[in-house]
PDB file of C-alpha atoms and ligand atoms in Angstrom:
ATOM      1  CA  MET A 322     154.219 -20.157-192.838  1.00 44.00           C
ATOM      2  CA  SER A 323     151.957 -18.342-190.665  1.00 44.00           C
ATOM      3  CA  THR A 324     152.801 -17.412-187.179  1.00 46.00           C
ATOM      4  CA  SER A 325     149.736 -18.957-185.927  1.00 44.00           C
ATOM      5  CA  ASN A 326     150.260 -21.316-183.172  1.00 45.00           C
ATOM      6  CA  ASP A 327     147.989 -24.298-183.112  1.00 46.00           C
ATOM      7  CA  ASN A 328     148.655 -24.756-179.495  1.00 47.00           C
ATOM      8  CA  SER A 329     147.717 -21.294-178.303  1.00 44.00           C
ATOM      9  CA  PRO A 330     144.911 -21.301-175.801  1.00 46.00           C
ATOM     10  CA  SER A 331     143.117 -18.541-177.614  1.00 45.00           C
ATOM     11  CA  ASP A 332     142.988 -20.616-180.649  1.00 46.00           C
ATOM     12  CA  LYS A 333     141.771 -23.620-178.777  1.00 48.00           C
ATOM     13  CA  LYS A 334     139.044 -21.659-177.094  1.00 50.00           C
ATOM     14  CA  GLY A 335     137.545 -20.727-180.342  1.00 50.00           C
ATOM     15  CA  HIS A 336     137.015 -24.341-181.250  1.00 55.00           C
ATOM     16  CA  ILE A 337     135.532 -25.723-178.034  1.00 57.00           C
ATOM     17  CA  GLU A 338     132.315 -27.570-178.721  1.00 60.00           C
ATOM     18  CA  HIS A 339     129.607 -26.206-176.426  1.00 62.00           C
ATOM     19  CA  ALA A 340     127.537 -29.015-174.836  1.00 63.00           C
ATOM     20  CA  GLY A 341     123.860 -28.235-174.109  1.00 74.00           C
ATOM     21  CA  ALA A 342     124.575 -28.385-170.397  1.00 79.00           C
ATOM     22  CA  THR A 343     127.665 -28.576-168.360  1.00 86.00           C
ATOM     23  CA  ASP A 344     128.208 -31.029-165.529  1.00 89.00           C
ATOM     24  CA  GLU A 345     127.815 -28.216-163.057  1.00 89.00           C
ATOM     25  CA  SER A 346     124.581 -27.000-164.496  1.00 89.00           C
ATOM     26  CA  ILE A 347     123.107 -30.534-164.381  1.00 90.00           C
ATOM     27  CA  GLN A 348     124.153 -30.914-160.787  1.00 90.00           C
ATOM     28  CA  ARG A 349     122.720 -27.545-159.943  1.00 89.00           C
ATOM     29  CA  VAL A 350     119.357 -28.369-161.488  1.00 88.00           C
ATOM     30  CA  HIS A 351     119.292 -31.746-159.711  1.00 87.00           C
ATOM     31  CA  ALA A 352     119.990 -30.043-156.419  1.00 87.00           C
ATOM     32  CA  ILE A 353     117.047 -27.749-157.014  1.00 85.00           C
ATOM     33  CA  LEU A 354     114.756 -30.611-157.990  1.00 84.00           C
ATOM     34  CA  LEU A 355     115.760 -32.669-154.952  1.00 81.00           C
ATOM     35  CA  ARG A 356     115.191 -29.697-152.678  1.00 80.00           C
ATOM     36  CA  GLU A 357     111.609 -29.362-153.980  1.00 76.00           C
ATOM     37  CA  GLN A 358     110.795 -32.971-152.921  1.00 77.00           C
ATOM     38  CA  ASP A 359     109.529 -33.916-149.455  1.00 77.00           C
ATOM     39  CA  GLU A 360     112.042 -35.675-147.316  1.00 74.00           C
ATOM     40  CA  PRO A 361     111.348 -39.457-147.506  1.00 73.00           C
ATOM     41  CA  LYS A 362     109.731 -40.616-144.260  1.00 75.00           C
ATOM     42  CA  GLU A 363     109.903 -43.889-142.330  1.00 79.00           C
ATOM     43  CA  GLY A 364     106.942 -45.894-140.948  1.00 79.00           C
ATOM     44  CA  PHE A 365     103.369 -45.697-142.307  1.00 78.00           C
ATOM     45  CA  THR A 366     100.839 -43.027-143.090  1.00 78.00           C
ATOM     46  CA  PRO A 367      97.479 -43.343-141.346  1.00 78.00           C
ATOM     47  CA  MET A 368      94.396 -44.179-143.549  1.00 79.00           C
ATOM     48  CA  PRO A 369      92.768 -40.986-144.692  1.00 86.00           C
ATOM     49  CA  LEU A 370      89.770 -40.137-142.492  1.00 90.00           C
ATOM     50  CA  PHE A 371      87.556 -39.809-145.525  1.00 92.00           C
ATOM     51  CA  LEU A 372      88.272 -43.375-146.656  1.00 92.00           C
ATOM     52  CA  LEU A 373      87.678 -44.757-143.149  1.00 92.00           C
ATOM     53  CA  GLY A 374      84.361 -42.942-142.916  1.00 94.00           C
ATOM     54  CA  PHE A 375      83.318 -44.064-146.385  1.00 95.00           C
ATOM     55  CA  ILE A 376      84.030 -47.739-145.700  1.00 95.00           C
ATOM     56  CA  SER A 377      82.260 -47.586-142.334  1.00 96.00           C
ATOM     57  CA  ALA A 378      79.219 -45.987-143.939  1.00 97.00           C
ATOM     58  CA  MET A 379      79.169 -48.704-146.622  1.00 97.00           C
ATOM     59  CA  ILE A 380      79.324 -51.489-144.013  1.00 97.00           C
ATOM     60  CA  PHE A 381      76.555 -49.843-141.989  1.00 97.00           C
ATOM     61  CA  LEU A 382      74.272 -49.221-144.964  1.00 96.00           C
ATOM     62  CA  GLY A 383      74.969 -52.750-146.201  1.00 95.00           C
ATOM     63  CA  SER A 384      73.894 -54.194-142.849  1.00 95.00           C
ATOM     64  CA  VAL A 385      70.703 -52.151-142.816  1.00 95.00           C
ATOM     65  CA  TYR A 386      69.855 -53.246-146.351  1.00 94.00           C
ATOM     66  CA  PHE A 387      70.619 -56.865-145.490  1.00 91.00           C
ATOM     67  CA  VAL A 388      68.434 -56.883-142.387  1.00 89.00           C
ATOM     68  CA  GLN A 389      65.562 -55.288-144.272  1.00 86.00           C
ATOM     69  CA  ASN A 390      65.755 -57.637-147.232  1.00 83.00           C
ATOM     70  CA  ARG A 391      66.822 -60.927-145.709  1.00 81.00           C
ATOM     71  CA  GLY A 392      63.295 -62.418-146.042  1.00 76.00           C
ATOM     72  CA  ASP A 393      63.749 -64.240-142.729  1.00 75.00           C
ATOM     73  CA  PHE A 394      66.040 -66.622-144.638  1.00 77.00           C
ATOM     74  CA  ASP A 395      62.908 -68.387-145.810  1.00 74.00           C
ATOM     75  CA  PRO A 396      63.525 -70.143-149.141  1.00 74.00           C
ATOM     76  CA  LEU A 397      59.819 -69.780-149.982  1.00 70.00           C
ATOM     77  CA  VAL A 398      60.179 -66.009-150.026  1.00 69.00           C
ATOM     78  CA  TYR A 399      61.234 -66.292-153.653  1.00 72.00           C
ATOM     79  CA  ASP A 400      58.111 -68.249-154.531  1.00 74.00           C
ATOM     80  CA  THR A 401      55.724 -65.837-156.251  1.00 76.00           C
ATOM     81  CA  ARG A 402      52.731 -67.713-154.826  1.00 79.00           C
ATOM     82  CA  TYR A 403      54.131 -67.330-151.301  1.00 77.00           C
ATOM     83  CA  ASP A 404      51.826 -65.404-148.983  1.00 80.00           C
ATOM     84  CA  ALA A 405      53.723 -64.334-145.877  1.00 77.00           C
ATOM     85  CA  GLU A 406      50.537 -63.469-143.969  1.00 84.00           C
ATOM     86  CA  ALA A 407      48.937 -66.830-144.687  1.00 84.00           C
ATOM     87  CA  ALA A 408      52.141 -68.670-143.769  1.00 81.00           C
ATOM     88  CA  LYS A 409      52.315 -66.831-140.460  1.00 85.00           C
ATOM     89  CA  ALA A 410      48.681 -67.637-139.696  1.00 86.00           C
ATOM     90  CA  ALA A 411      49.214 -71.311-140.538  1.00 83.00           C
ATOM     91  CA  ALA A 412      52.270 -71.492-138.291  1.00 83.00           C
ATOM     92  CA  SER A 413      50.444 -70.031-135.307  1.00 84.00           C
ATOM     93  CA  ALA A 414      47.259 -72.047-135.839  1.00 81.00           C
ATOM     94  CA  PRO A 415      46.899 -74.983-133.428  1.00 76.00           C
ATOM     95  CA  LYS A 416      47.989 -78.223-135.032  1.00 79.00           C
ATOM     96  CA  ALA A 417      45.394 -80.962-135.354  1.00 83.00           C
ATOM     97  CA  LEU A 418      45.922 -83.697-132.777  1.00 87.00           C
ATOM     98  CA  THR A 419      46.385 -87.308-133.802  1.00 90.00           C
ATOM     99  CA  PRO A 420      43.781 -89.827-132.553  1.00 92.00           C
ATOM    100  CA  GLU A 421      46.377 -91.087-130.073  1.00 92.00           C
ATOM    101  CA  GLN A 422      46.922 -87.583-128.696  1.00 93.00           C
ATOM    102  CA  ILE A 423      43.159 -87.060-128.371  1.00 94.00           C
ATOM    103  CA  ILE A 424      42.810 -90.319-126.412  1.00 95.00           C
ATOM    104  CA  ALA A 425      45.792 -89.374-124.223  1.00 95.00           C
ATOM    105  CA  LYS A 426      44.229 -86.002-123.419  1.00 95.00           C
ATOM    106  CA  GLY A 427      40.866 -87.665-122.759  1.00 96.00           C
ATOM    107  CA  LYS A 428      42.520 -90.073-120.342  1.00 97.00           C
ATOM    108  CA  VAL A 429      43.845 -87.148-118.286  1.00 97.00           C
ATOM    109  CA  LEU A 430      40.459 -85.415-118.385  1.00 97.00           C
ATOM    110  CA  TYR A 431      38.791 -88.638-117.213  1.00 97.00           C
ATOM    111  CA  ASN A 432      40.338 -88.104-113.769  1.00 96.00           C
ATOM    112  CA  THR A 433      37.465 -85.683-113.193  1.00 96.00           C
ATOM    113  CA  CYS A 434      34.883 -88.355-114.037  1.00 97.00           C
ATOM    114  CA  ALA A 435      36.759 -91.042-112.098  1.00 97.00           C
ATOM    115  CA  SER A 436      35.802 -89.525-108.740  1.00 96.00           C
ATOM    116  CA  CYS A 437      32.264 -90.770-109.380  1.00 97.00           C
ATOM    117  CA  HIS A 438      32.527 -93.386-112.123  1.00 97.00           C
ATOM    118  CA  THR A 439      35.763 -94.822-110.602  1.00 97.00           C
ATOM    119  CA  PRO A 440      39.096 -95.179-112.450  1.00 96.00           C
ATOM    120  CA  SER A 441      38.132 -98.646-113.727  1.00 96.00           C
ATOM    121  CA  GLY A 442      34.914 -97.244-115.215  1.00 96.00           C
ATOM    122  CA  MET A 443      32.916 -99.839-113.224  1.00 96.00           C
ATOM    123  CA  GLY A 444      31.044 -97.183-111.210  1.00 95.00           C
ATOM    124  CA  VAL A 445      29.618 -97.714-107.721  1.00 96.00           C
ATOM    125  CA  PRO A 446      26.594-100.041-107.462  1.00 95.00           C
ATOM    126  CA  GLY A 447      23.506 -98.146-106.412  1.00 93.00           C
ATOM    127  CA  ALA A 448      25.186 -94.715-106.735  1.00 95.00           C
ATOM    128  CA  PHE A 449      27.235 -94.157-109.895  1.00 97.00           C
ATOM    129  CA  PRO A 450      26.502 -96.134-113.068  1.00 97.00           C
ATOM    130  CA  PRO A 451      29.370 -97.838-114.949  1.00 97.00           C
ATOM    131  CA  LEU A 452      30.845 -96.405-118.137  1.00 97.00           C
ATOM    132  CA  ALA A 453      32.565 -99.696-119.004  1.00 97.00           C
ATOM    133  CA  GLY A 454      30.153-101.653-121.200  1.00 96.00           C
ATOM    134  CA  SER A 455      27.424 -98.997-120.796  1.00 96.00           C
ATOM    135  CA  GLU A 456      24.871 -98.838-123.616  1.00 95.00           C
ATOM    136  CA  TRP A 457      24.821 -95.040-123.212  1.00 96.00           C
ATOM    137  CA  VAL A 458      28.574 -94.715-123.697  1.00 96.00           C
ATOM    138  CA  ASN A 459      28.665 -97.057-126.698  1.00 96.00           C
ATOM    139  CA  GLY A 460      25.433 -95.794-128.222  1.00 94.00           C
ATOM    140  CA  SER A 461      24.524 -92.707-130.225  1.00 94.00           C
ATOM    141  CA  GLU A 462      26.823 -89.714-129.935  1.00 94.00           C
ATOM    142  CA  GLU A 463      23.686 -87.541-130.146  1.00 94.00           C
ATOM    143  CA  VAL A 464      22.736 -88.761-126.671  1.00 96.00           C
ATOM    144  CA  LEU A 465      26.167 -89.047-125.107  1.00 97.00           C
ATOM    145  CA  VAL A 466      27.190 -85.485-126.019  1.00 97.00           C
ATOM    146  CA  ARG A 467      23.881 -84.172-124.611  1.00 96.00           C
ATOM    147  CA  ILE A 468      24.449 -86.023-121.295  1.00 97.00           C
ATOM    148  CA  LEU A 469      27.861 -84.385-120.995  1.00 97.00           C
ATOM    149  CA  LEU A 470      26.703 -80.899-121.996  1.00 96.00           C
ATOM    150  CA  HIS A 471      23.676 -80.603-119.679  1.00 96.00           C
ATOM    151  CA  GLY A 472      23.896 -83.548-117.274  1.00 96.00           C
ATOM    152  CA  LEU A 473      21.437 -86.309-116.461  1.00 96.00           C
ATOM    153  CA  ALA A 474      18.918 -86.605-113.597  1.00 96.00           C
ATOM    154  CA  GLY A 475      16.304 -89.056-112.445  1.00 95.00           C
ATOM    155  CA  PRO A 476      16.048 -92.804-112.870  1.00 96.00           C
ATOM    156  CA  VAL A 477      18.210 -94.319-115.595  1.00 96.00           C
ATOM    157  CA  THR A 478      18.834 -97.948-116.492  1.00 96.00           C
ATOM    158  CA  VAL A 479      22.428 -98.910-117.189  1.00 96.00           C
ATOM    159  CA  LYS A 480      23.378-102.549-117.885  1.00 95.00           C
ATOM    160  CA  GLY A 481      20.147-103.736-116.342  1.00 94.00           C
ATOM    161  CA  SER A 482      20.438-101.766-113.073  1.00 95.00           C
ATOM    162  CA  ILE A 483      18.471 -98.654-112.230  1.00 96.00           C
ATOM    163  CA  TYR A 484      20.317 -95.598-110.906  1.00 96.00           C
ATOM    164  CA  ASN A 485      18.744 -92.407-109.646  1.00 96.00           C
ATOM    165  CA  GLY A 486      21.260 -89.676-109.134  1.00 95.00           C
ATOM    166  CA  ASN A 487      22.568 -86.471-110.684  1.00 95.00           C
ATOM    167  CA  MET A 488      25.193 -86.420-113.381  1.00 95.00           C
ATOM    168  CA  PRO A 489      26.668 -82.872-113.426  1.00 95.00           C
ATOM    169  CA  ALA A 490      26.651 -80.770-116.607  1.00 95.00           C
ATOM    170  CA  PHE A 491      30.052 -80.220-118.241  1.00 96.00           C
ATOM    171  CA  GLY A 492      28.695 -77.706-120.741  1.00 92.00           C
ATOM    172  CA  PRO A 493      27.555 -74.108-120.262  1.00 88.00           C
ATOM    173  CA  GLY A 494      26.020 -73.257-116.899  1.00 79.00           C
ATOM    174  CA  GLY A 495      27.540 -76.327-115.220  1.00 77.00           C
ATOM    175  CA  GLY A 496      30.346 -76.028-112.718  1.00 83.00           C
ATOM    176  CA  TYR A 497      32.883 -77.303-115.279  1.00 91.00           C
ATOM    177  CA  SER A 498      32.172 -75.376-118.526  1.00 92.00           C
ATOM    178  CA  TRP A 499      34.366 -77.611-120.634  1.00 95.00           C
ATOM    179  CA  ASN A 500      34.871 -76.556-124.246  1.00 95.00           C
ATOM    180  CA  ASP A 501      34.098 -78.683-127.313  1.00 95.00           C
ATOM    181  CA  GLU A 502      37.636 -80.068-127.484  1.00 95.00           C
ATOM    182  CA  LYS A 503      37.665 -81.310-123.901  1.00 96.00           C
ATOM    183  CA  ILE A 504      34.246 -82.949-124.192  1.00 97.00           C
ATOM    184  CA  SER A 505      35.194 -84.632-127.474  1.00 97.00           C
ATOM    185  CA  GLN A 506      38.469 -85.839-125.972  1.00 97.00           C
ATOM    186  CA  VAL A 507      37.017 -87.362-122.793  1.00 97.00           C
ATOM    187  CA  LEU A 508      34.171 -89.021-124.707  1.00 97.00           C
ATOM    188  CA  SER A 509      36.524 -90.367-127.402  1.00 97.00           C
ATOM    189  CA  TYR A 510      38.584 -91.831-124.551  1.00 97.00           C
ATOM    190  CA  VAL A 511      35.724 -93.543-122.653  1.00 97.00           C
ATOM    191  CA  ARG A 512      34.266 -94.917-125.899  1.00 97.00           C
ATOM    192  CA  GLN A 513      37.397 -96.972-126.614  1.00 96.00           C
ATOM    193  CA  GLU A 514      38.520 -97.831-123.057  1.00 96.00           C
ATOM    194  CA  TRP A 515      37.608-100.941-120.983  1.00 96.00           C
ATOM    195  CA  GLY A 516      36.546-102.909-124.041  1.00 95.00           C
ATOM    196  CA  ASN A 517      34.073-100.243-125.189  1.00 96.00           C
ATOM    197  CA  THR A 518      33.410-100.113-128.921  1.00 95.00           C
ATOM    198  CA  GLY A 519      32.174 -96.581-129.623  1.00 94.00           C
ATOM    199  CA  THR A 520      33.722 -94.395-132.308  1.00 95.00           C
ATOM    200  CA  ALA A 521      35.597 -91.179-131.569  1.00 95.00           C
ATOM    201  CA  ILE A 522      33.549 -87.979-131.306  1.00 95.00           C
ATOM    202  CA  THR A 523      34.879 -84.821-132.949  1.00 95.00           C
ATOM    203  CA  ALA A 524      34.891 -81.370-131.386  1.00 95.00           C
ATOM    204  CA  GLU A 525      32.928 -80.166-134.435  1.00 95.00           C
ATOM    205  CA  ARG A 526      30.096 -82.597-133.615  1.00 96.00           C
ATOM    206  CA  VAL A 527      30.090 -81.405-129.982  1.00 96.00           C
ATOM    207  CA  ALA A 528      29.918 -77.806-131.214  1.00 96.00           C
ATOM    208  CA  GLU A 529      26.927 -78.612-133.456  1.00 96.00           C
ATOM    209  CA  ILE A 530      24.974 -80.269-130.649  1.00 96.00           C
ATOM    210  CA  ARG A 531      25.917 -77.476-128.255  1.00 96.00           C
ATOM    211  CA  LYS A 532      24.416 -75.013-130.746  1.00 95.00           C
ATOM    212  CA  LEU A 533      21.260 -77.096-131.202  1.00 94.00           C
ATOM    213  CA  GLU A 534      20.719 -77.188-127.425  1.00 94.00           C
ATOM    214  CA  ALA A 535      21.818 -73.619-126.709  1.00 93.00           C
ATOM    215  CA  SER A 536      18.458 -72.762-125.155  1.00 94.00           C
ATOM    216  CA  ARG A 537      18.510 -75.717-122.752  1.00 93.00           C
ATOM    217  CA  SER A 538      19.445 -75.155-119.112  1.00 90.00           C
ATOM    218  CA  LYS A 539      18.240 -78.223-117.179  1.00 93.00           C
ATOM    219  CA  PRO A 540      19.639 -81.756-117.126  1.00 95.00           C
ATOM    220  CA  TRP A 541      18.237 -84.472-119.375  1.00 96.00           C
ATOM    221  CA  SER A 542      15.977 -87.321-118.274  1.00 96.00           C
ATOM    222  CA  GLU A 543      16.143 -90.859-119.585  1.00 95.00           C
ATOM    223  CA  ALA A 544      12.668 -90.419-121.087  1.00 95.00           C
ATOM    224  CA  GLU A 545      13.857 -87.459-123.173  1.00 94.00           C
ATOM    225  CA  LEU A 546      16.995 -89.177-124.382  1.00 94.00           C
ATOM    226  CA  LEU A 547      15.693 -92.651-125.315  1.00 93.00           C
ATOM    227  CA  PRO A 548      13.927 -91.420-128.504  1.00 91.00           C
ATOM    228  CA  LEU A 549      17.178 -89.684-129.572  1.00 90.00           C
ATOM    229  CA  GLU A 550      19.121 -92.880-129.011  1.00 83.00           C
ATOM    230  CA  LYS A 551      17.146 -94.601-131.751  1.00 72.00           C
ATOM    231  CA  ARG A 552      17.679 -91.807-134.233  1.00 58.00           C
TER     232      ARG A 552
HETATM  233  C1  HEC B1035      29.634 -85.983-109.297  1.00 57.78           C
HETATM  234  C2  HEC B1035      29.653 -87.329-109.820  1.00 57.78           C
HETATM  235  C3  HEC B1035      29.806 -87.501-111.320  1.00 57.78           C
HETATM  236  C4  HEC B1035      30.798 -87.033-112.107  1.00 57.78           C
HETATM  237  C5  HEC B1035      31.987 -86.169-111.732  1.00 57.78           C
HETATM  238  C6  HEC B1035      30.522 -87.543-113.418  1.00 57.78           C
HETATM  239  N1  HEC B1035      29.385 -88.279-113.443  1.00 57.78           N
HETATM  240 FE1  HEC B1035      28.552 -89.236-115.004  1.00 57.78          FE
HETATM  241  N2  HEC B1035      26.989 -89.787-113.893  1.00 57.78           N
HETATM  242  C7  HEC B1035      26.853 -89.554-112.526  1.00 57.78           C
HETATM  243  C8  HEC B1035      25.583 -90.045-112.091  1.00 57.78           C
HETATM  244  C9  HEC B1035      25.041 -89.991-110.684  1.00 57.78           C
HETATM  245  C10 HEC B1035      24.963 -90.583-113.216  1.00 57.78           C
HETATM  246  C11 HEC B1035      23.563 -91.187-113.270  1.00 57.78           C
HETATM  247  C12 HEC B1035      22.543 -90.055-113.419  1.00 57.78           C
HETATM  248  C13 HEC B1035      21.116 -90.516-113.147  1.00 57.78           C
HETATM  249  O1  HEC B1035      20.945 -91.351-112.326  1.00 57.78           O
HETATM  250  O2  HEC B1035      20.222 -89.951-113.837  1.00 57.78           O
HETATM  251  C14 HEC B1035      25.880 -90.423-114.308  1.00 57.78           C
HETATM  252  C15 HEC B1035      25.642 -90.843-115.600  1.00 57.78           C
HETATM  253  C16 HEC B1035      26.552 -90.813-116.616  1.00 57.78           C
HETATM  254  C17 HEC B1035      26.355 -91.381-117.929  1.00 57.78           C
HETATM  255  C18 HEC B1035      25.148 -92.116-118.433  1.00 57.78           C
HETATM  256  C19 HEC B1035      25.000 -93.478-117.735  1.00 57.78           C
HETATM  257  C20 HEC B1035      26.174 -94.389-117.960  1.00 57.78           C
HETATM  258  O3  HEC B1035      26.715 -94.863-116.966  1.00 57.78           O
HETATM  259  O4  HEC B1035      26.568 -94.585-119.127  1.00 57.78           O
HETATM  260  C21 HEC B1035      27.478 -91.144-118.634  1.00 57.78           C
HETATM  261  C22 HEC B1035      27.767 -91.552-120.067  1.00 57.78           C
HETATM  262  C23 HEC B1035      28.375 -90.409-117.795  1.00 57.78           C
HETATM  263  N3  HEC B1035      27.762 -90.212-116.558  1.00 57.78           N
HETATM  264  C24 HEC B1035      29.622 -89.941-118.182  1.00 57.78           C
HETATM  265  C25 HEC B1035      30.437 -89.151-117.385  1.00 57.78           C
HETATM  266  C26 HEC B1035      31.686 -88.583-117.823  1.00 57.78           C
HETATM  267  C27 HEC B1035      32.331 -88.857-119.181  1.00 57.78           C
HETATM  268  C28 HEC B1035      32.168 -87.836-116.824  1.00 57.78           C
HETATM  269  C29 HEC B1035      33.397 -86.992-116.782  1.00 57.78           C
HETATM  270  C30 HEC B1035      33.557 -86.010-117.858  1.00 57.78           C
HETATM  271  C31 HEC B1035      31.199 -87.938-115.738  1.00 57.78           C
HETATM  272  N4  HEC B1035      30.187 -88.726-116.132  1.00 57.78           N
HETATM  273  C32 HEC B1035      31.348 -87.312-114.536  1.00 57.78           C
HETATM  274  C33 HEC B1035      27.758 -88.928-111.734  1.00 57.78           C
HETATM  275  C34 HEC B1035      28.914 -88.285-112.152  1.00 57.78           C
END
């Protein structure tokens, strides 16, 4: 029997199983690792300046791009046949008036005539001939436009009565200098008012006759106009 003692510490020591790490060493390493970390903080961290700047720049550049490419929110912009210049010109061009609007404008313009020919168009016997029922008003536009452009002087027969006065020129050189539109409007008005039966006269027709008579400077006489009336 050996003297060895199974319970001796020295013996025991020799048989201790060595773990990879002891409790103390684990705790020590953890302490080190924890010390390396930042202390946890409360509250929030402000947005990094770079990110704020980047987002702001994106919003700004996006706005600039949008404004430059919005196409005025016009759905036709995506039409390949769309011509922006032509569309702009068409929008700013004066709109053609309806016949009713032309008559309405002529009625206002007639106030100028009414001082002589009277508001009822009946004229003043012996001084101003009538426009209501007048053969000149209801007759050829060739003649009527010429009377307005350069005036009328000397004896003239209207509805069987002879007048001898001076009808002022409303065209070039006269005191009024009305344009083609105004002359066409007032004549279109008088030709359908007071039971008159004349047709409307366009500004284009007035312009043509104005051109034809560009060299004329004196008022017409009845003798000059009567042959034109039959044309
Ligand atoms: C300052 C007065 C005066 C004004 C304003 C005047 N007229 Fe006359 N008008 C006359 C006179 C006078 C005659 C006759 C001329 C003559 O005797 O040769 C005449 C003749 C006429 C005639 C031919 C004869 C007839 O009675 O049909 C017509 C048409 C006419 N005027 C239309 C007009 C129109 C339209 C206006 C307005 C844009 C106008 N006149 C403004 C004085 C005026």
